[in-house]
């Protein structure tokens, strides 16, 4: 998405009198086994630029972890805030990404498109030799990690996009994108009262459907994790932290919905999911950057994220979390461990 998951870089996302309309035009190039777009799958060639604050980038971080592609694809982590130009690598020493040599992700876009007219978005795959962006198509990136990078995946990597179920997964993902993942933004950035109320009802109708769906199986598609879970989790884990209050999606907190909340806790406690979440980066990004709806830029101290590591009840369902032959991923690389002060995973010594 663009630098605040909306349509531009400036911090201005609410357009009075208009509904929220996300620009869904992205660089369509793909990294594939057959190099159909000129970008072959190759270990060490590409760097995945992300921010832990962004839910769309969070998907790619999770997929990379679950599939064990850390050694094949390096990670450039931008800070949680930005200015009107670009995400910045202000977390790195000297404010410069150590591999690309850039201060701003914008530089990778301009290396390929000097007059790039759209938002400088994360996630983005960058070609290390040329230091130029390859693609920022967040929906395709995770599908390609699952299907094109199989030769470089770890032993025991789960099949997140099983061929026999791709039609079902695609249908559910399209629905979730418009009704839930982007639905919270349609609520939060609505330009009129009537737009807000319509999108609010649409969002909650969809969340009610998911609450019902998750009353019948441990994960969205049954006993095993799939691409659908990778796409839903980043929205759910941010819901009570920011969407409930900041986006006025406040019919009720997620923790009052037993299936959705226990599902969120379950995934948070699953290797590869919760260990990618930086609570402080998430809150700082939304509240400090989106000044149209939080002009003071005050970042709330709450809510307490510690309940994410409370016991859940999802093991009441038939379970094959990693699928046939699959295993849990290894712990994150030392350089990619979330600051312990920013995650509830260590709040109670877990």
Short mmCIF file of C-alpha atoms in Angstrom, two decimals:
data_model
loop_
_atom_site.label_atom_id
_atom_site.label_comp_id
_atom_site.label_asym_id
_atom_site.label_seq_id
_atom_site.Cartn_x
_atom_site.Cartn_y
_atom_site.Cartn_z
CA UNK A 1 0.00 0.00 0.00
CA UNK A 2 1.04 3.60 -0.09
CA UNK A 3 2.88 5.02 2.81
CA UNK A 4 -0.08 5.02 5.03
CA UNK A 5 -2.03 2.21 3.42
CA UNK A 6 -4.15 4.76 1.66
CA UNK A 7 -3.87 6.66 -1.61
CA UNK A 8 -1.07 9.18 -1.20
CA UNK A 9 2.04 10.08 0.77
CA UNK A 10 0.94 13.24 2.50
CA UNK A 11 -1.12 12.11 5.47
CA UNK A 12 -4.31 13.40 3.83
CA UNK A 13 -6.65 10.49 3.11
CA UNK A 14 -10.13 11.79 3.92
CA UNK A 15 -11.78 13.51 0.99
CA UNK A 16 -14.85 15.39 2.18
CA UNK A 17 -18.00 14.32 0.41
CA UNK A 18 -16.40 11.25 -1.17
CA UNK A 19 -16.13 7.58 -0.19
CA UNK A 20 -12.68 6.09 0.31
CA UNK A 21 -11.31 4.70 -2.97
CA UNK A 22 -8.02 2.81 -2.82
CA UNK A 23 -5.80 3.00 -5.89
CA UNK A 24 -5.26 -0.68 -6.73
CA UNK A 25 -2.82 -0.13 -9.59
CA UNK A 26 0.54 -1.70 -8.83
CA UNK A 27 3.69 -2.66 -10.72
CA UNK A 28 2.52 -5.95 -12.28
CA UNK A 29 5.92 -7.65 -12.77
CA UNK A 30 6.34 -11.04 -11.14
CA UNK A 31 9.37 -13.01 -9.96
CA UNK A 32 8.84 -16.49 -11.39
CA UNK A 33 10.62 -19.76 -12.11
CA UNK A 34 10.35 -19.16 -15.86
CA UNK A 35 11.33 -15.47 -15.56
CA UNK A 36 8.35 -14.54 -17.72
CA UNK A 37 8.77 -10.85 -16.81
CA UNK A 38 12.56 -10.95 -16.80
CA UNK A 39 12.84 -11.61 -13.07
CA UNK A 40 13.94 -15.18 -12.28
CA UNK A 41 13.64 -16.81 -8.88
CA UNK A 42 17.18 -16.59 -7.51
CA UNK A 43 18.46 -16.87 -3.95
CA UNK A 44 19.97 -13.65 -2.64
CA UNK A 45 18.96 -11.51 -5.59
CA UNK A 46 15.94 -9.73 -4.11
CA UNK A 47 15.29 -7.67 -1.00
CA UNK A 48 11.78 -7.40 0.43
CA UNK A 49 11.07 -3.89 1.70
CA UNK A 50 8.46 -3.74 4.43
CA UNK A 51 7.25 -1.87 7.46
CA UNK A 52 6.00 -3.82 10.45
CA UNK A 53 3.31 -1.16 10.81
CA UNK A 54 1.62 -1.99 7.50
CA UNK A 55 -0.89 -4.86 7.36
CA UNK A 56 -0.28 -5.47 3.66
CA UNK A 57 3.46 -5.77 4.22
CA UNK A 58 2.80 -7.90 7.30
CA UNK A 59 1.36 -10.60 5.01
CA UNK A 60 4.64 -10.91 3.14
CA UNK A 61 6.69 -11.04 6.35
CA UNK A 62 4.48 -13.89 7.60
CA UNK A 63 4.65 -15.81 4.32
CA UNK A 64 8.42 -15.47 4.12
CA UNK A 65 8.72 -16.80 7.70
CA UNK A 66 6.29 -19.69 7.27
CA UNK A 67 7.95 -20.82 4.04
CA UNK A 68 11.48 -20.46 5.39
CA UNK A 69 12.68 -18.04 2.73
CA UNK A 70 14.75 -15.85 5.05
CA UNK A 71 18.05 -16.94 3.52
CA UNK A 72 16.73 -16.60 -0.02
CA UNK A 73 15.11 -13.16 0.30
CA UNK A 74 16.59 -10.53 2.58
CA UNK A 75 14.44 -8.06 4.50
CA UNK A 76 14.63 -4.26 4.54
CA UNK A 77 12.56 -2.89 7.43
CA UNK A 78 11.40 0.72 7.24
CA UNK A 79 10.33 2.65 10.32
CA UNK A 80 6.68 3.07 11.31
CA UNK A 81 6.30 6.70 10.20
CA UNK A 82 7.15 8.65 7.09
CA UNK A 83 6.90 12.02 5.47
CA UNK A 84 5.08 12.97 2.28
CA UNK A 85 7.85 11.51 0.11
CA UNK A 86 8.40 7.98 1.26
CA UNK A 87 8.94 5.32 3.85
CA UNK A 88 12.44 5.74 5.31
CA UNK A 89 15.02 3.30 6.63
CA UNK A 90 15.45 5.25 9.84
CA UNK A 91 15.76 2.08 11.94
CA UNK A 92 19.10 1.25 10.33
CA UNK A 93 22.44 2.68 11.41
CA UNK A 94 22.86 6.09 9.85
CA UNK A 95 19.33 5.92 8.50
CA UNK A 96 20.52 3.94 5.46
CA UNK A 97 19.51 0.44 4.40
CA UNK A 98 22.77 -1.55 4.63
CA UNK A 99 22.19 -3.54 1.43
CA UNK A 100 20.54 -1.04 -0.90
CA UNK A 101 22.38 1.99 0.42
CA UNK A 102 19.16 4.00 0.38
CA UNK A 103 17.66 6.33 2.96
CA UNK A 104 14.23 6.11 1.33
CA UNK A 105 12.29 3.40 -0.43
CA UNK A 106 11.42 6.09 -2.96
CA UNK A 107 14.96 5.79 -4.32
CA UNK A 108 14.36 2.18 -5.38
CA UNK A 109 11.21 3.21 -7.25
CA UNK A 110 12.95 6.12 -8.96
CA UNK A 111 15.86 3.86 -9.93
CA UNK A 112 13.44 2.10 -12.25
CA UNK A 113 10.81 4.77 -12.88
CA UNK A 114 12.32 8.28 -12.52
CA UNK A 115 8.86 9.85 -12.74
CA UNK A 116 6.93 7.19 -10.80
CA UNK A 117 3.50 8.81 -10.37
CA UNK A 118 1.93 6.72 -7.61
CA UNK A 119 2.44 6.11 -3.92
CA UNK A 120 5.73 4.62 -2.76
CA UNK A 121 4.28 1.47 -1.29
CA UNK A 122 5.25 -1.43 0.92
CA UNK A 123 5.66 -4.29 0.48
CA UNK A 124 8.05 -3.98 -2.44
CA UNK A 125 10.47 -6.48 -3.94
CA UNK A 126 13.72 -4.78 -4.93
CA UNK A 127 16.35 -6.20 -7.28
CA UNK A 128 19.62 -5.92 -5.34
CA UNK A 129 22.02 -5.76 -8.34
CA UNK A 130 20.21 -2.80 -9.89
CA UNK A 131 18.75 -1.49 -6.59
CA UNK A 132 15.48 -0.97 -8.51
CA UNK A 133 11.96 -1.96 -7.54
CA UNK A 134 10.60 -5.06 -9.24
CA UNK A 135 7.03 -5.19 -7.99
CA UNK A 136 4.78 -3.81 -5.28
CA UNK A 137 1.76 -5.96 -6.11
CA UNK A 138 1.07 -7.04 -2.55
CA UNK A 139 -1.60 -9.56 -3.53
CA UNK A 140 0.61 -11.40 -6.03
CA UNK A 141 3.81 -11.34 -3.97
CA UNK A 142 2.56 -13.81 -1.36
CA UNK A 143 1.03 -16.11 -3.98
CA UNK A 144 4.37 -16.21 -5.79
CA UNK A 145 6.28 -16.89 -2.57
CA UNK A 146 4.01 -19.91 -2.13
CA UNK A 147 4.11 -21.21 -5.70
CA UNK A 148 7.22 -19.91 -7.49
CA UNK A 149 9.80 -20.15 -4.71
CA UNK A 150 9.16 -23.80 -3.79
CA UNK A 151 12.69 -24.94 -4.65
CA UNK A 152 14.09 -22.54 -2.07
CA UNK A 153 11.51 -23.09 0.64
CA UNK A 154 12.54 -24.83 3.84
CA UNK A 155 11.98 -28.53 4.38
CA UNK A 156 8.55 -28.91 5.93
CA UNK A 157 7.20 -25.64 4.51
CA UNK A 158 3.39 -25.63 4.49
CA UNK A 159 1.45 -25.51 1.23
CA UNK A 160 -0.31 -22.20 1.82
CA UNK A 161 -2.00 -22.22 -1.59
CA UNK A 162 -2.93 -25.84 -2.36
CA UNK A 163 -3.78 -26.22 -6.02
CA UNK A 164 -7.03 -28.11 -5.46
CA UNK A 165 -8.40 -25.30 -3.25
CA UNK A 166 -7.13 -22.21 -5.06
CA UNK A 167 -10.53 -21.30 -6.46
CA UNK A 168 -12.08 -21.30 -2.98
CA UNK A 169 -9.18 -19.42 -1.45
CA UNK A 170 -9.23 -16.81 -4.22
CA UNK A 171 -12.97 -16.26 -3.79
CA UNK A 172 -12.67 -15.85 -0.03
CA UNK A 173 -9.65 -13.57 -0.38
CA UNK A 174 -11.45 -11.28 -2.85
CA UNK A 175 -14.40 -11.02 -0.50
CA UNK A 176 -12.20 -10.34 2.54
CA UNK A 177 -10.16 -7.72 0.67
CA UNK A 178 -13.19 -5.59 -0.14
CA UNK A 179 -15.26 -6.26 2.95
CA UNK A 180 -12.70 -6.58 5.74
CA UNK A 181 -9.03 -5.83 4.88
CA UNK A 182 -9.98 -2.70 2.95
CA UNK A 183 -13.35 -2.45 4.68
CA UNK A 184 -11.81 -0.95 7.81
CA UNK A 185 -10.25 1.79 5.67
CA UNK A 186 -13.56 2.50 3.94
CA UNK A 187 -15.01 3.09 7.40
CA UNK A 188 -12.09 5.09 8.74
CA UNK A 189 -11.66 7.37 5.71
CA UNK A 190 -15.33 7.84 4.81
CA UNK A 191 -15.94 11.39 3.62
CA UNK A 192 -19.60 11.65 4.62
CA UNK A 193 -21.82 10.36 7.40
CA UNK A 194 -23.85 8.26 4.97
CA UNK A 195 -20.70 6.68 3.50
CA UNK A 196 -19.43 5.93 6.99
CA UNK A 197 -22.67 4.32 8.11
CA UNK A 198 -22.93 2.19 4.94
CA UNK A 199 -19.36 0.95 5.18
CA UNK A 200 -19.64 0.41 8.93
CA UNK A 201 -22.63 -1.90 8.41
CA UNK A 202 -20.87 -3.71 5.54
CA UNK A 203 -17.77 -4.28 7.67
CA UNK A 204 -19.67 -5.64 10.62
CA UNK A 205 -21.85 -7.85 8.47
CA UNK A 206 -18.64 -9.37 7.08
CA UNK A 207 -17.10 -9.79 10.54
CA UNK A 208 -20.29 -11.52 11.67
CA UNK A 209 -19.96 -13.91 8.72
CA UNK A 210 -16.39 -14.69 9.68
CA UNK A 211 -17.41 -15.20 13.29
CA UNK A 212 -19.89 -17.80 12.09
CA UNK A 213 -17.43 -19.42 9.68
CA UNK A 214 -14.86 -19.80 12.42
CA UNK A 215 -17.38 -21.56 14.64
CA UNK A 216 -16.96 -24.61 12.40
CA UNK A 217 -13.20 -25.01 11.82
CA UNK A 218 -9.91 -24.01 13.36
CA UNK A 219 -8.76 -22.02 10.33
CA UNK A 220 -10.62 -20.34 7.49
CA UNK A 221 -10.28 -23.25 5.08
CA UNK A 222 -10.39 -26.09 7.59
CA UNK A 223 -7.78 -27.82 9.77
CA UNK A 224 -4.68 -26.28 8.11
CA UNK A 225 -3.36 -22.75 7.66
CA UNK A 226 -3.62 -21.29 4.15
CA UNK A 227 -3.06 -18.02 2.31
CA UNK A 228 -6.50 -16.91 3.53
CA UNK A 229 -5.36 -16.94 7.16
CA UNK A 230 -2.19 -15.06 6.23
CA UNK A 231 -4.37 -12.32 4.74
CA UNK A 232 -6.95 -12.06 7.52
CA UNK A 233 -4.67 -12.14 10.56
CA UNK A 234 -2.92 -8.76 9.99
CA UNK A 235 -6.31 -7.02 9.94
CA UNK A 236 -7.65 -8.80 13.00
CA UNK A 237 -4.54 -8.28 15.13
CA UNK A 238 -4.75 -4.53 14.42
CA UNK A 239 -8.48 -4.28 15.07
CA UNK A 240 -8.63 -3.51 18.77
CA UNK A 241 -5.26 -1.72 18.64
CA UNK A 242 -6.31 0.87 16.05
CA UNK A 243 -9.35 0.17 13.88
CA UNK A 244 -11.88 0.05 16.70
CA UNK A 245 -11.11 3.58 17.90
CA UNK A 246 -9.00 5.32 15.25
CA UNK A 247 -11.22 4.20 12.36
CA UNK A 248 -14.48 4.40 14.36
CA UNK A 249 -15.22 0.73 13.63
CA UNK A 250 -16.59 0.54 17.13
CA UNK A 251 -19.67 -1.63 17.26
CA UNK A 252 -17.74 -3.84 19.65
CA UNK A 253 -14.13 -4.80 20.34
CA UNK A 254 -12.89 -7.96 18.68
CA UNK A 255 -12.28 -9.54 22.07
CA UNK A 256 -16.06 -9.74 22.56
CA UNK A 257 -16.43 -12.05 19.53
CA UNK A 258 -15.39 -15.48 20.81
CA UNK A 259 -14.50 -17.20 17.54
CA UNK A 260 -12.70 -14.29 15.89
CA UNK A 261 -10.86 -13.39 19.08
CA UNK A 262 -9.74 -16.92 19.94
CA UNK A 263 -8.73 -17.42 16.29
CA UNK A 264 -6.64 -14.22 16.48
CA UNK A 265 -4.99 -15.38 19.71
CA UNK A 266 -4.39 -18.81 18.24
CA UNK A 267 -2.59 -17.42 15.19
CA UNK A 268 -0.72 -14.83 17.27
CA UNK A 269 0.71 -17.69 19.32
CA UNK A 270 1.60 -19.69 16.20
CA UNK A 271 5.24 -19.37 15.05
CA UNK A 272 5.51 -17.03 12.10
CA UNK A 273 2.48 -14.91 12.99
CA UNK A 274 2.74 -13.19 16.38
CA UNK A 275 6.51 -12.97 16.21
CA UNK A 276 6.14 -10.59 13.23
CA UNK A 277 3.95 -8.11 15.14
CA UNK A 278 5.34 -4.85 16.52
CA UNK A 279 2.51 -3.32 18.53
CA UNK A 280 4.23 0.02 19.04
CA UNK A 281 5.08 0.43 15.35
CA UNK A 282 1.46 -0.29 14.45
CA UNK A 283 0.03 2.32 16.82
CA UNK A 284 2.65 4.93 16.03
CA UNK A 285 2.03 4.63 12.31
CA UNK A 286 -1.73 4.96 12.34
CA UNK A 287 -2.05 7.63 15.00
CA UNK A 288 0.98 9.74 14.06
CA UNK A 289 0.70 9.61 10.26
CA UNK A 290 -3.04 9.74 9.58
CA UNK A 291 -3.49 13.31 10.73
CA UNK A 292 -6.83 13.85 8.99
CA UNK A 293 -8.45 11.67 11.62
CA UNK A 294 -5.95 12.28 14.44
CA UNK A 295 -4.67 15.84 14.00
CA UNK A 296 -2.94 15.91 17.40
CA UNK A 297 -0.80 12.88 16.49
CA UNK A 298 -1.20 11.69 20.08
CA UNK A 299 -0.58 7.92 20.26
CA UNK A 300 -2.71 6.14 22.88
CA UNK A 301 -1.01 4.07 25.54
CA UNK A 302 -3.60 1.28 25.37
CA UNK A 303 -5.09 -1.13 24.81
CA UNK A 304 -3.04 -3.74 26.65
CA UNK A 305 -1.96 -6.35 24.06
CA UNK A 306 -1.11 -8.96 26.70
CA UNK A 307 -4.42 -10.88 26.29
CA UNK A 308 -3.17 -11.99 22.86
CA UNK A 309 -1.13 -14.62 24.68
CA UNK A 310 -3.99 -15.80 26.91
CA UNK A 311 -5.22 -19.37 26.33
CA UNK A 312 -7.53 -19.94 23.37
CA UNK A 313 -10.09 -22.64 22.60
CA UNK A 314 -9.27 -23.38 18.97
CA UNK A 315 -7.83 -26.83 19.64
CA UNK A 316 -11.41 -28.06 20.02
CA UNK A 317 -11.42 -28.45 16.24
CA UNK A 318 -9.69 -31.07 14.06
CA UNK A 319 -6.22 -29.66 13.41
CA UNK A 320 -3.40 -30.19 10.95
CA UNK A 321 -1.85 -26.74 11.26
CA UNK A 322 1.04 -27.18 8.81
CA UNK A 323 -0.66 -29.63 6.45
CA UNK A 324 0.67 -33.01 5.29
CA UNK A 325 4.39 -33.24 6.01
CA UNK A 326 4.54 -29.66 7.21
CA UNK A 327 6.32 -28.38 10.29
CA UNK A 328 6.53 -25.14 12.23
CA UNK A 329 9.09 -22.57 11.06
CA UNK A 330 12.31 -21.95 12.92
CA UNK A 331 12.54 -18.90 15.22
CA UNK A 332 13.10 -15.58 13.44
CA UNK A 333 16.60 -14.52 12.51
CA UNK A 334 18.31 -12.62 15.32
CA UNK A 335 18.39 -9.43 13.26
CA UNK A 336 14.64 -9.68 12.64
CA UNK A 337 13.40 -10.26 16.18
CA UNK A 338 10.80 -7.67 17.19
CA UNK A 339 11.90 -5.38 19.99
CA UNK A 340 10.83 -7.25 23.17
CA UNK A 341 9.34 -4.03 24.53
CA UNK A 342 6.99 -3.89 21.53
CA UNK A 343 5.38 -7.33 21.73
CA UNK A 344 3.20 -9.16 24.25
CA UNK A 345 4.98 -12.43 23.45
CA UNK A 346 7.39 -11.64 26.30
CA UNK A 347 4.98 -9.81 28.59
CA UNK A 348 4.43 -12.93 30.67
CA UNK A 349 7.72 -14.60 30.00
CA UNK A 350 6.50 -16.68 27.05
#
